[in-house]
Short mmCIF file of C-alpha atoms in Angstrom, two decimals:
data_model
loop_
_atom_site.label_atom_id
_atom_site.label_comp_id
_atom_site.label_asym_id
_atom_site.label_seq_id
_atom_site.Cartn_x
_atom_site.Cartn_y
_atom_site.Cartn_z
CA MET A 1 -35.64 36.96 -50.51
CA HIS A 2 -33.64 39.14 -48.08
CA THR A 3 -35.06 41.26 -45.25
CA ILE A 4 -33.74 44.70 -44.45
CA GLU A 5 -32.79 43.80 -40.90
CA THR A 6 -30.26 41.15 -41.98
CA SER A 7 -28.48 42.88 -44.92
CA ILE A 8 -25.23 44.70 -44.18
CA GLY A 9 -25.07 45.90 -47.83
CA THR A 10 -28.36 47.75 -47.47
CA TYR A 11 -27.07 49.92 -44.64
CA ILE A 12 -23.85 50.70 -46.53
CA PHE A 13 -25.91 51.77 -49.59
CA ILE A 14 -28.10 54.09 -47.49
CA ILE A 15 -25.11 55.86 -45.96
CA LEU A 16 -23.33 56.36 -49.29
CA ASN A 17 -26.53 57.48 -51.03
CA THR A 18 -27.17 60.07 -48.36
CA MET A 19 -23.67 61.48 -48.76
CA LEU A 20 -24.12 61.73 -52.53
CA VAL A 21 -27.60 63.29 -52.70
CA ASN A 22 -28.93 65.31 -49.80
CA GLN A 23 -30.56 65.23 -46.45
CA ILE A 24 -34.06 64.86 -47.96
CA ASN A 25 -33.08 61.49 -49.33
CA LEU A 26 -31.98 60.38 -45.84
CA TYR A 27 -35.42 61.17 -44.41
CA PHE A 28 -37.02 59.20 -47.19
CA VAL A 29 -34.80 56.19 -46.61
CA LEU A 30 -35.34 56.19 -42.87
CA THR A 31 -39.08 56.22 -43.47
CA LEU A 32 -38.80 53.21 -45.71
CA LEU A 33 -36.66 51.36 -43.14
CA TYR A 34 -39.53 51.60 -40.70
CA PHE A 35 -41.53 49.20 -42.84
CA ARG A 36 -39.70 45.92 -42.21
CA ASN A 37 -41.59 43.98 -44.86
CA ILE A 38 -40.13 45.94 -47.78
CA GLN A 39 -37.63 43.81 -49.70
CA THR A 40 -34.04 44.97 -49.90
CA ILE A 41 -33.65 45.00 -53.66
CA GLY A 42 -36.96 46.84 -54.09
CA LEU A 43 -35.74 49.49 -51.67
CA VAL A 44 -32.52 49.97 -53.58
CA ASN A 45 -34.40 50.38 -56.87
CA LEU A 46 -36.81 52.87 -55.31
CA ILE A 47 -33.99 54.98 -53.93
CA PHE A 48 -32.21 54.88 -57.28
CA PHE A 49 -35.36 56.02 -59.14
CA TYR A 50 -35.79 58.89 -56.72
CA ASN A 51 -32.23 60.04 -57.31
CA PHE A 52 -32.75 59.87 -61.06
CA ILE A 53 -35.70 62.29 -60.88
CA TYR A 54 -34.13 64.62 -58.36
CA ILE A 55 -30.81 65.08 -60.07
CA GLN A 56 -30.59 66.20 -63.69
CA ASN A 57 -26.88 65.85 -64.06
CA LYS A 58 -25.98 63.04 -66.47
CA TYR A 59 -22.57 62.53 -64.96
CA PHE A 60 -24.08 62.08 -61.57
CA LEU A 61 -26.57 59.63 -63.05
CA ILE A 62 -23.68 57.52 -64.29
CA ARG A 63 -22.15 57.57 -60.85
CA CYS A 64 -25.43 56.45 -59.35
CA LEU A 65 -25.65 53.57 -61.81
CA PHE A 66 -22.19 52.37 -60.85
CA LEU A 67 -23.05 52.77 -57.18
CA LYS A 68 -26.24 50.71 -57.62
CA LEU A 69 -24.35 47.91 -59.34
CA PHE A 70 -21.67 47.87 -56.63
CA ILE A 71 -24.13 47.88 -53.74
CA PHE A 72 -26.41 45.27 -55.33
CA GLY A 73 -23.43 42.99 -55.84
CA PHE A 74 -22.41 43.44 -52.23
CA ILE A 75 -25.90 42.69 -51.01
CA SER A 76 -26.04 39.50 -53.08
CA GLY A 77 -22.63 38.24 -51.72
CA GLU A 78 -21.73 35.54 -49.24
CA ASP A 79 -22.56 37.63 -46.20
CA ARG A 80 -26.25 37.60 -46.93
CA THR A 81 -28.48 36.05 -44.24
CA GLY A 82 -31.96 34.67 -44.31
CA CYS A 83 -33.39 32.52 -47.09
CA ILE A 84 -30.74 32.45 -49.77
CA GLU A 85 -32.24 29.77 -51.96
CA GLY A 86 -35.57 28.09 -52.60
CA ASN A 87 -38.70 28.18 -50.47
CA CYS A 88 -37.89 28.66 -46.81
CA TYR A 89 -41.51 28.94 -45.77
CA ASN A 90 -43.17 25.77 -47.01
CA GLY A 91 -40.96 23.63 -49.19
CA ILE A 92 -37.30 23.06 -49.90
CA GLY A 93 -34.88 25.87 -49.24
CA LYS A 94 -31.53 27.05 -47.99
CA TYR A 95 -31.23 29.39 -45.05
CA ARG A 96 -28.21 31.23 -43.64
CA TYR A 97 -28.33 32.40 -40.02
CA SER A 98 -26.65 35.50 -38.64
CA ASN A 99 -24.09 33.38 -36.74
CA GLY A 100 -22.94 31.79 -40.00
CA ASP A 101 -24.84 28.49 -39.69
CA VAL A 102 -26.52 27.20 -42.87
CA TYR A 103 -29.53 24.89 -43.14
CA GLU A 104 -30.61 23.22 -46.36
CA GLY A 105 -33.72 21.08 -46.46
CA SER A 106 -37.45 20.97 -45.86
CA PHE A 107 -39.44 23.80 -44.29
CA LYS A 108 -42.92 23.99 -42.90
CA GLU A 109 -44.28 27.35 -41.87
CA LYS A 110 -40.73 28.77 -41.84
CA LYS A 111 -39.48 25.99 -39.50
CA LYS A 112 -37.13 23.14 -40.27
CA ASN A 113 -39.38 20.15 -40.84
CA GLY A 114 -38.57 16.84 -42.51
CA TYR A 115 -35.16 15.89 -43.84
CA GLY A 116 -32.37 18.44 -43.92
CA LYS A 117 -28.70 19.24 -43.56
CA TYR A 118 -27.33 21.73 -41.08
CA ASN A 119 -23.76 23.08 -41.33
CA PHE A 120 -22.60 24.89 -38.21
CA PHE A 121 -20.23 27.81 -38.40
CA ASN A 122 -17.71 25.92 -36.17
CA GLY A 123 -17.53 23.06 -38.69
CA ASP A 124 -20.01 20.64 -37.12
CA LYS A 125 -22.58 19.03 -39.44
CA TYR A 126 -25.95 17.40 -38.99
CA LYS A 127 -28.05 15.56 -41.52
CA GLY A 128 -31.30 13.95 -40.63
CA GLU A 129 -34.88 14.54 -39.68
CA TYR A 130 -36.48 17.65 -38.18
CA SER A 131 -39.82 18.56 -36.66
CA GLU A 132 -41.00 21.98 -35.55
CA GLY A 133 -37.52 23.38 -36.11
CA LEU A 134 -35.79 20.80 -33.91
CA LYS A 135 -33.83 17.66 -34.67
CA HIS A 136 -36.41 14.88 -34.44
CA GLY A 137 -36.07 11.33 -35.71
CA ARG A 138 -33.04 9.62 -37.16
CA GLY A 139 -29.95 11.70 -37.81
CA ILE A 140 -26.18 11.85 -38.05
CA TYR A 141 -24.15 14.50 -36.24
CA GLU A 142 -20.53 14.99 -37.32
CA TYR A 143 -18.24 17.10 -35.15
CA SER A 144 -15.45 19.20 -36.60
CA ASP A 145 -12.91 17.26 -34.50
CA GLY A 146 -13.94 13.94 -36.07
CA LYS A 147 -16.47 12.70 -33.53
CA LEU A 148 -19.70 11.24 -34.85
CA PHE A 149 -23.15 10.43 -33.51
CA GLU A 150 -25.71 8.39 -35.37
CA GLY A 151 -29.10 7.71 -33.89
CA PHE A 152 -32.45 9.14 -32.91
CA TYR A 153 -33.49 12.58 -31.68
CA VAL A 154 -36.63 13.78 -29.94
CA LYS A 155 -37.31 17.52 -29.77
CA GLY A 156 -33.68 18.40 -30.33
CA ARG A 157 -32.19 15.88 -27.93
CA ARG A 158 -30.75 12.45 -28.47
CA GLU A 159 -33.38 9.95 -27.45
CA GLY A 160 -33.61 6.21 -28.03
CA LYS A 161 -30.99 4.14 -29.79
CA GLY A 162 -27.75 5.75 -30.86
CA LYS A 163 -24.09 5.27 -31.61
CA PHE A 164 -21.20 7.58 -30.78
CA ILE A 165 -17.64 7.29 -32.16
CA SER A 166 -14.59 9.42 -31.30
CA PRO A 167 -11.19 9.52 -33.06
CA ASP A 168 -9.44 8.78 -29.73
CA GLY A 169 -11.05 5.33 -29.68
CA LEU A 170 -14.09 6.11 -27.54
CA LYS A 171 -17.20 4.25 -28.75
CA TYR A 172 -20.72 3.94 -27.40
CA GLU A 173 -23.76 2.13 -28.71
CA GLY A 174 -27.00 1.96 -26.81
CA ASP A 175 -29.84 3.99 -25.32
CA TYR A 176 -30.10 7.76 -24.94
CA LYS A 177 -32.42 9.88 -22.86
CA ASN A 178 -32.57 13.67 -22.60
CA GLY A 179 -29.49 13.92 -24.76
CA LYS A 180 -27.29 11.65 -22.66
CA GLU A 181 -26.41 7.98 -22.52
CA SER A 182 -29.11 6.45 -20.34
CA GLY A 183 -30.42 2.90 -20.31
CA LYS A 184 -28.63 -0.12 -21.73
CA GLY A 185 -25.42 0.34 -23.66
CA GLU A 186 -21.97 -0.83 -24.55
CA SER A 187 -18.86 1.29 -24.79
CA THR A 188 -15.14 1.16 -25.42
CA LEU A 189 -13.18 3.89 -23.65
CA SER A 190 -10.23 5.72 -25.15
CA ASN A 191 -7.85 3.84 -22.82
CA GLY A 192 -9.14 0.48 -24.07
CA ASP A 193 -11.46 -0.37 -21.18
CA LYS A 194 -14.84 -1.84 -22.17
CA TYR A 195 -18.20 -1.56 -20.45
CA SER A 196 -21.56 -3.20 -20.99
CA GLY A 197 -24.58 -2.47 -18.85
CA ASP A 198 -26.74 0.32 -17.45
CA TYR A 199 -26.17 4.04 -18.00
CA LEU A 200 -27.61 7.17 -16.43
CA ASN A 201 -26.90 10.74 -17.55
CA GLY A 202 -23.86 9.72 -19.55
CA LYS A 203 -22.24 7.60 -16.85
CA PHE A 204 -22.08 3.93 -15.89
CA HIS A 205 -24.92 3.54 -13.43
CA GLY A 206 -26.69 0.38 -12.33
CA LYS A 207 -25.74 -3.17 -13.19
CA GLY A 208 -22.90 -3.69 -15.61
CA LYS A 209 -19.63 -5.33 -16.48
CA CYS A 210 -16.34 -3.56 -17.12
CA THR A 211 -13.32 -5.22 -18.70
CA PHE A 212 -10.17 -3.22 -18.04
CA ILE A 213 -7.27 -2.97 -20.46
CA ASN A 214 -4.99 -4.82 -18.02
CA GLY A 215 -7.27 -7.87 -18.14
CA ASP A 216 -9.11 -7.27 -14.86
CA THR A 217 -12.93 -7.36 -14.91
CA PHE A 218 -15.63 -6.06 -12.61
CA GLU A 219 -19.23 -7.19 -12.74
CA GLY A 220 -21.75 -5.68 -10.42
CA HIS A 221 -23.23 -2.32 -9.50
CA PHE A 222 -21.99 1.02 -10.84
CA GLN A 223 -22.70 4.56 -9.74
CA ASN A 224 -21.61 7.87 -11.31
CA GLY A 225 -19.23 6.15 -13.69
CA SER A 226 -17.40 3.88 -11.24
CA PRO A 227 -17.94 0.48 -9.63
CA ASP A 228 -19.98 1.19 -6.53
CA GLY A 229 -22.07 -1.20 -4.46
CA ASN A 230 -21.67 -4.96 -4.56
CA GLY A 231 -19.83 -6.81 -7.27
CA VAL A 232 -17.16 -9.26 -8.32
CA TYR A 233 -13.62 -8.42 -9.42
CA LEU A 234 -11.72 -11.00 -11.46
CA TYR A 235 -8.07 -10.05 -11.74
CA ALA A 236 -5.72 -10.96 -14.55
CA ASN A 237 -3.35 -12.65 -12.09
CA GLY A 238 -6.08 -15.06 -11.00
CA ASP A 239 -7.18 -13.27 -7.83
CA ARG A 240 -10.90 -12.82 -7.14
CA TYR A 241 -12.84 -10.36 -4.98
CA GLU A 242 -16.52 -10.42 -4.15
CA GLY A 243 -18.14 -7.85 -1.92
CA GLY A 244 -18.70 -4.16 -1.36
CA VAL A 245 -17.18 -1.49 -3.61
CA ASN A 246 -17.07 2.29 -3.39
CA ALA A 247 -15.69 4.50 -6.19
CA ASN A 248 -13.87 1.55 -7.78
CA LYS A 249 -12.29 0.56 -4.47
CA LYS A 250 -13.00 -2.40 -2.23
CA HIS A 251 -15.14 -1.10 0.62
CA GLY A 252 -17.30 -2.80 3.24
CA LYS A 253 -17.67 -6.55 3.64
CA GLY A 254 -15.82 -8.68 1.12
CA ILE A 255 -14.05 -11.93 0.30
CA TYR A 256 -10.71 -11.88 -1.52
CA SER A 257 -9.33 -15.15 -2.88
CA PHE A 258 -5.69 -15.09 -3.98
CA SER A 259 -4.35 -17.18 -6.83
CA ASP A 260 -1.85 -18.82 -4.45
CA GLY A 261 -4.67 -20.17 -2.29
CA SER A 262 -4.75 -17.45 0.36
CA LYS A 263 -8.17 -16.10 1.30
CA TYR A 264 -9.34 -13.03 3.21
CA GLU A 265 -12.85 -12.50 4.51
CA GLY A 266 -13.77 -9.35 6.37
CA ASP A 267 -13.91 -5.57 6.27
CA TYR A 268 -12.42 -3.23 3.66
CA GLU A 269 -11.97 0.51 3.51
CA SER A 270 -10.57 2.47 0.55
CA ASP A 271 -9.28 -0.68 -1.18
CA MET A 272 -7.45 -1.98 1.90
CA ARG A 273 -8.21 -4.54 4.59
CA HIS A 274 -9.50 -2.41 7.44
CA GLY A 275 -11.56 -3.55 10.43
CA ARG A 276 -12.23 -7.14 11.47
CA GLY A 277 -11.22 -10.01 9.24
CA ILE A 278 -9.85 -13.52 8.78
CA LEU A 279 -6.85 -14.28 6.57
CA ASN A 280 -6.05 -17.87 5.65
CA TYR A 281 -2.65 -18.75 4.12
CA PRO A 282 -2.00 -21.62 1.70
CA ASN A 283 0.43 -23.25 4.15
CA GLY A 284 -2.29 -23.51 6.78
CA ASP A 285 -1.46 -20.40 8.81
CA LYS A 286 -4.43 -18.28 9.86
CA TYR A 287 -4.91 -14.77 11.25
CA GLU A 288 -8.09 -13.60 12.89
CA GLY A 289 -8.48 -10.12 14.28
CA SER A 290 -8.17 -6.43 13.57
CA PHE A 291 -6.77 -4.89 10.37
CA MET A 292 -5.71 -1.36 9.49
CA ASN A 293 -4.36 -0.14 6.14
CA ASP A 294 -3.98 -3.73 4.90
CA ASP A 295 -1.88 -4.85 7.91
CA PHE A 296 -2.60 -6.66 11.16
CA GLN A 297 -3.22 -3.85 13.63
CA GLY A 298 -4.64 -4.03 17.13
CA MET A 299 -5.78 -7.19 18.88
CA GLY A 300 -5.69 -10.46 16.98
CA LYS A 301 -4.88 -14.15 16.94
CA PHE A 302 -2.45 -15.99 14.70
CA PHE A 303 -2.66 -19.76 14.31
CA TYR A 304 0.47 -21.35 12.82
CA SER A 305 0.37 -24.55 10.81
CA ASN A 306 3.03 -26.01 13.14
CA GLY A 307 0.66 -25.68 16.08
CA ASN A 308 1.90 -22.41 17.57
CA GLN A 309 -0.82 -19.95 18.62
CA TYR A 310 -0.38 -16.24 19.30
CA SER A 311 -2.95 -14.01 20.92
CA GLY A 312 -2.24 -10.36 21.55
CA ARG A 313 -1.44 -7.04 20.01
CA PHE A 314 -0.21 -6.38 16.46
CA GLN A 315 1.28 -3.29 14.89
CA LYS A 316 1.86 -2.88 11.14
CA GLY A 317 1.56 -6.61 10.58
CA LYS A 318 3.90 -7.70 13.37
CA LYS A 319 3.50 -8.87 16.94
CA ILE A 320 4.34 -5.81 19.02
CA GLY A 321 3.24 -5.18 22.59
CA LYS A 322 1.75 -7.61 25.08
CA GLY A 323 0.60 -11.06 24.09
CA SER A 324 0.78 -14.79 24.64
CA LEU A 325 2.40 -17.49 22.51
CA ARG A 326 1.51 -21.16 22.97
CA PHE A 327 3.61 -23.98 21.56
CA PRO A 328 2.51 -27.50 20.58
CA ASP A 329 4.62 -29.06 23.33
CA GLY A 330 2.64 -27.17 25.94
CA SER A 331 5.07 -24.30 26.45
CA ASN A 332 3.49 -20.90 26.95
CA TYR A 333 4.95 -17.40 26.86
CA LEU A 334 3.27 -14.40 28.44
CA GLY A 335 4.79 -10.98 28.03
CA GLU A 336 6.08 -8.41 25.61
CA PHE A 337 6.77 -8.79 21.88
CA HIS A 338 8.68 -6.78 19.31
CA ASN A 339 9.06 -7.48 15.58
CA ASP A 340 7.24 -10.81 15.87
CA LYS A 341 9.48 -12.13 18.68
CA GLN A 342 9.42 -12.33 22.46
CA HIS A 343 11.19 -9.16 23.50
CA GLY A 344 11.16 -7.28 26.79
CA LYS A 345 9.71 -8.51 30.08
CA GLY A 346 8.02 -11.88 30.03
CA LYS A 347 7.32 -15.28 31.54
CA MET A 348 7.93 -18.67 29.95
CA PHE A 349 6.18 -21.78 31.22
CA TYR A 350 7.61 -25.12 30.07
CA PRO A 351 5.77 -28.46 29.87
CA SER A 352 8.25 -29.92 32.36
CA GLY A 353 6.99 -27.49 34.95
CA ASP A 354 10.01 -25.21 34.72
CA LYS A 355 9.35 -21.47 34.70
CA TYR A 356 11.43 -18.52 33.52
CA GLU A 357 10.67 -14.94 34.41
CA GLY A 358 12.76 -12.02 33.23
CA ASP A 359 14.21 -10.37 30.15
CA PHE A 360 13.77 -11.58 26.56
CA GLU A 361 15.46 -10.51 23.35
CA ASP A 362 14.81 -11.80 19.82
CA GLY A 363 12.66 -14.63 21.13
CA LEU A 364 15.12 -15.93 23.75
CA SER A 365 15.77 -15.31 27.42
CA ASN A 366 18.43 -12.62 27.46
CA GLY A 367 19.42 -10.30 30.28
CA ILE A 368 18.47 -10.71 33.93
CA GLY A 369 16.08 -13.48 34.82
CA LYS A 370 14.99 -16.18 37.20
CA LEU A 371 14.61 -19.82 36.23
CA THR A 372 12.66 -22.00 38.63
CA TYR A 373 12.87 -25.72 37.97
CA SER A 374 10.06 -28.15 38.66
CA ASN A 375 12.29 -29.97 41.20
CA GLY A 376 12.70 -26.80 43.22
CA ASN A 377 16.10 -25.75 41.91
CA ILE A 378 16.46 -22.02 41.26
CA TYR A 379 18.81 -20.08 39.05
CA GLU A 380 18.88 -16.34 39.26
CA GLY A 381 21.23 -14.21 37.22
CA GLU A 382 22.28 -13.41 33.68
CA PHE A 383 21.11 -15.08 30.46
CA GLN A 384 22.41 -14.87 26.91
CA LYS A 385 20.57 -16.29 23.89
CA GLY A 386 18.45 -18.58 26.01
CA GLU A 387 21.29 -19.97 28.14
CA LYS A 388 22.62 -19.19 31.59
CA SER A 389 25.61 -16.99 30.76
CA GLY A 390 27.30 -14.38 32.89
CA ASN A 391 27.08 -14.05 36.63
CA GLY A 392 24.47 -15.99 38.53
CA ILE A 393 23.61 -18.26 41.40
CA LEU A 394 22.20 -21.77 41.17
CA ILE A 395 20.64 -23.21 44.29
CA THR A 396 19.58 -26.84 44.46
CA SER A 397 18.34 -29.01 47.26
CA LYS A 398 21.86 -30.42 47.69
CA ASP A 399 24.45 -27.91 46.56
CA GLN A 400 24.96 -24.34 45.48
CA TYR A 401 27.01 -22.52 42.87
CA GLU A 402 27.63 -18.82 42.65
CA GLY A 403 29.77 -17.39 39.93
CA GLU A 404 30.23 -17.27 36.20
CA PHE A 405 28.26 -19.28 33.65
CA LYS A 406 28.72 -19.88 29.94
CA ASN A 407 26.29 -21.72 27.66
CA GLY A 408 24.41 -22.98 30.70
CA LEU A 409 27.49 -24.43 32.45
CA TYR A 410 29.81 -23.29 35.24
CA ASP A 411 32.61 -21.50 33.43
CA GLY A 412 35.03 -18.98 34.85
CA TYR A 413 35.37 -18.00 38.48
CA GLY A 414 32.90 -19.44 40.96
CA ILE A 415 32.18 -20.82 44.41
CA TYR A 416 30.73 -24.29 44.69
CA THR A 417 29.33 -25.57 47.99
CA PHE A 418 29.00 -29.35 48.23
CA PRO A 419 26.14 -31.13 49.99
CA ASN A 420 28.52 -31.94 52.89
CA LYS A 421 29.41 -28.24 53.07
CA ASP A 422 32.83 -28.64 51.44
CA LYS A 423 33.58 -25.47 49.50
CA TYR A 424 35.40 -25.08 46.20
CA GLU A 425 36.42 -21.59 45.17
CA GLY A 426 38.23 -21.01 41.93
CA GLN A 427 38.18 -21.76 38.22
CA PHE A 428 35.60 -23.78 36.27
CA LYS A 429 35.64 -24.95 32.66
CA ASP A 430 32.69 -26.46 30.74
CA GLY A 431 30.86 -27.20 33.97
CA LYS A 432 33.79 -28.88 35.73
CA ARG A 433 36.25 -27.78 38.38
CA THR A 434 39.33 -27.11 36.24
CA GLY A 435 42.10 -24.60 36.90
CA MET A 436 43.44 -22.90 40.02
CA ALA A 437 41.22 -23.12 43.07
CA THR A 438 40.96 -23.53 46.82
CA LEU A 439 39.09 -26.47 48.31
CA ILE A 440 38.19 -26.49 52.00
CA ASN A 441 36.50 -29.61 53.32
CA MET A 442 34.27 -30.10 56.30
CA PHE A 443 37.25 -31.15 58.46
CA GLY A 444 39.08 -27.90 57.89
CA GLU A 445 41.61 -29.33 55.50
CA LYS A 446 42.52 -26.98 52.69
CA TYR A 447 43.91 -27.59 49.25
CA GLU A 448 45.26 -24.72 47.16
CA GLY A 449 46.35 -25.63 43.69
CA GLU A 450 45.40 -27.05 40.36
CA PHE A 451 42.33 -29.07 39.41
CA PHE A 452 41.35 -30.95 36.27
CA ASP A 453 37.86 -32.36 35.68
CA GLY A 454 37.04 -31.90 39.36
CA ILE A 455 40.13 -33.74 40.66
CA LYS A 456 43.28 -32.36 42.23
CA ASN A 457 45.80 -32.53 39.43
CA GLY A 458 49.05 -30.59 39.07
CA LEU A 459 50.90 -28.61 41.72
CA GLY A 460 49.17 -27.99 44.98
CA LEU A 461 49.54 -27.07 48.63
CA TYR A 462 47.61 -29.13 51.15
CA THR A 463 47.24 -27.91 54.73
CA TRP A 464 45.89 -29.96 57.66
CA PRO A 465 44.38 -28.47 60.79
CA SER A 466 47.25 -30.09 62.72
CA GLY A 467 49.69 -27.83 60.92
CA ASP A 468 51.06 -30.45 58.55
CA ILE A 469 51.74 -29.16 55.03
CA TYR A 470 52.29 -30.94 51.77
CA LEU A 471 53.68 -29.04 48.78
CA GLY A 472 54.08 -30.97 45.58
CA GLU A 473 52.56 -32.71 42.66
CA TRP A 474 49.10 -34.28 42.50
CA SER A 475 47.48 -36.73 40.12
CA ASN A 476 44.05 -38.39 40.24
CA GLY A 477 43.35 -36.56 43.47
CA MET A 478 46.40 -38.03 45.27
CA ARG A 479 50.01 -37.07 45.95
CA ASN A 480 51.90 -38.32 42.94
CA GLY A 481 55.30 -37.00 41.85
CA TYR A 482 57.77 -34.72 43.56
CA GLY A 483 56.65 -33.39 46.88
CA ILE A 484 57.60 -32.30 50.40
CA LEU A 485 55.58 -33.16 53.47
CA THR A 486 56.34 -31.02 56.49
CA LYS A 487 54.85 -32.31 59.68
CA TYR A 488 54.22 -30.11 62.68
CA GLN A 489 57.27 -30.21 64.96
CA GLN A 490 58.64 -33.20 63.07
CA ASP A 491 61.12 -33.86 60.32
CA SER A 492 60.09 -33.22 56.71
CA GLU A 493 59.72 -35.95 54.16
CA ALA A 494 60.85 -35.17 50.63
CA GLY A 495 60.98 -37.27 47.53
CA ILE A 496 58.82 -38.87 44.91
CA TRP A 497 55.30 -39.79 45.97
CA LEU A 498 53.10 -42.55 44.59
CA ASN A 499 49.38 -42.78 45.33
CA GLY A 500 49.76 -40.68 48.44
CA LYS A 501 52.85 -42.38 49.88
CA LEU A 502 56.54 -41.53 49.75
CA ASP A 503 58.11 -43.89 47.26
CA LYS A 504 61.67 -42.57 46.89
CA TYR A 505 63.34 -40.39 49.44
CA LYS A 506 65.35 -37.38 48.35
CA GLU A 507 66.88 -34.52 50.19
CA PHE A 508 64.67 -31.51 50.79
CA GLY A 509 66.77 -29.15 48.72
CA LEU A 510 66.89 -31.47 45.76
CA VAL A 511 63.11 -31.95 45.76
CA PHE A 512 62.49 -28.23 46.10
CA ASN A 513 64.82 -27.52 43.20
CA ASP A 514 63.04 -30.16 41.13
CA LEU A 515 59.65 -28.57 41.88
CA ASN A 516 61.02 -25.16 41.07
CA ASN A 517 62.25 -26.44 37.74
CA LEU A 518 58.87 -28.02 37.03
CA TYR A 519 56.81 -24.98 38.09
CA PRO A 520 59.15 -21.99 37.94
CA GLU A 521 56.39 -19.37 37.83
CA HIS A 522 53.79 -21.01 39.94
CA ILE A 523 52.37 -18.86 42.66
CA LEU A 524 52.49 -21.63 45.21
CA LEU A 525 56.30 -21.76 45.10
CA GLU A 526 56.37 -18.27 46.59
CA LYS A 527 54.67 -19.44 49.76
#
């Protein structure tokens, strides 16, 4: 039956009836509306009977009959609410709610109780057990968008075992509590990831295992839907991580084993190596020290498989700043580094006892430096790519050289002082006296001319303290070839010389012309 408070048709009938009869009828109807327990159809019949007595016009009676039929049909239409079929108090019935929902099933004392079907106005559907008006027991809930839940309810909430399926691929089967996934369960996410383990309030929480769509797996502790706590990651590429995790990121202490054999043990922060740690490489190299954002950063030590050992500062994975580098042969570098190489000011100690102090570039002595040998020799000057190159001075216990160097050898212009204090000033080539030079010996004799491999060779002018002068050719350190010997206050000797002696005499002019033809542009001929 239909109550007055839920029938739209009843109110429409009252308004129209009042317009057709009179104001007295309106008062009568309003009085009847006060009594909520009067049934709608009975009210309509009562009003119609009253109109029949009050009005004696047969045409109006016909109009009232048509009006009654129209209103009664409207009241009995689809918009009716309340119990629309059966026994909705104690028994089987069908009930429509004011929001459009419809329930069909068992009632007990006007409440849903037992098995029933509930169709929501939005398209959702439920069929299952009820108690005291609430879903209670086994049931199936179908959403209008295709989702489905099948399981148990307690006092209107999902409780106990249940299964949830979504058209986007999401699946869950397991325990429920207070309407949410809580307890043990297994699920497949819409992206293909799979989880098996503990749940709390609809999220992964507790111990569990997640297999990601890319093949990675995590087994360990979860919190609020993400790996959090301690656990083990097994990656599809063969890598393995065991340790602390926060919000699905490596965090805290952990051990990461790479598929290539590398292994890291130490601190993590936000999925990156951060803090103190040890990294072992498959080739035997090892780093021990500070990390930041996955790189070596700060103070650390690097042990190379070839025996080299570095201790010092790192920046973004490279040796930068001050540090020391020890080599297997006993060599040791102390100083500045840049981009993994000795660079800047530094000292190099060699196993032989030699010591270099000065500038470095790209791992080699380069710039201005001082090289002290174990035997006491000292070189001070310019270096290029690890060799004495440029201007410098080399002092030994016996001799001294000051001038140009190239690839560690005398090369270019220089002054060489012999142990006996003889002095050579001129050109050098590949470490030997070669080219134009002046040689002054301890007796005051002077040679100005050409040298080759440290020996007078070519054209030269030799002057004695006595005033004697020889101008001519030299070979193997002796007068050989055309030459003129002018003695002080004596006649000159001109001709061809052999091993320091005049072999064939020629006139002065002829010899001079011969020398001029042999060395037409030589500077000595201008003297």
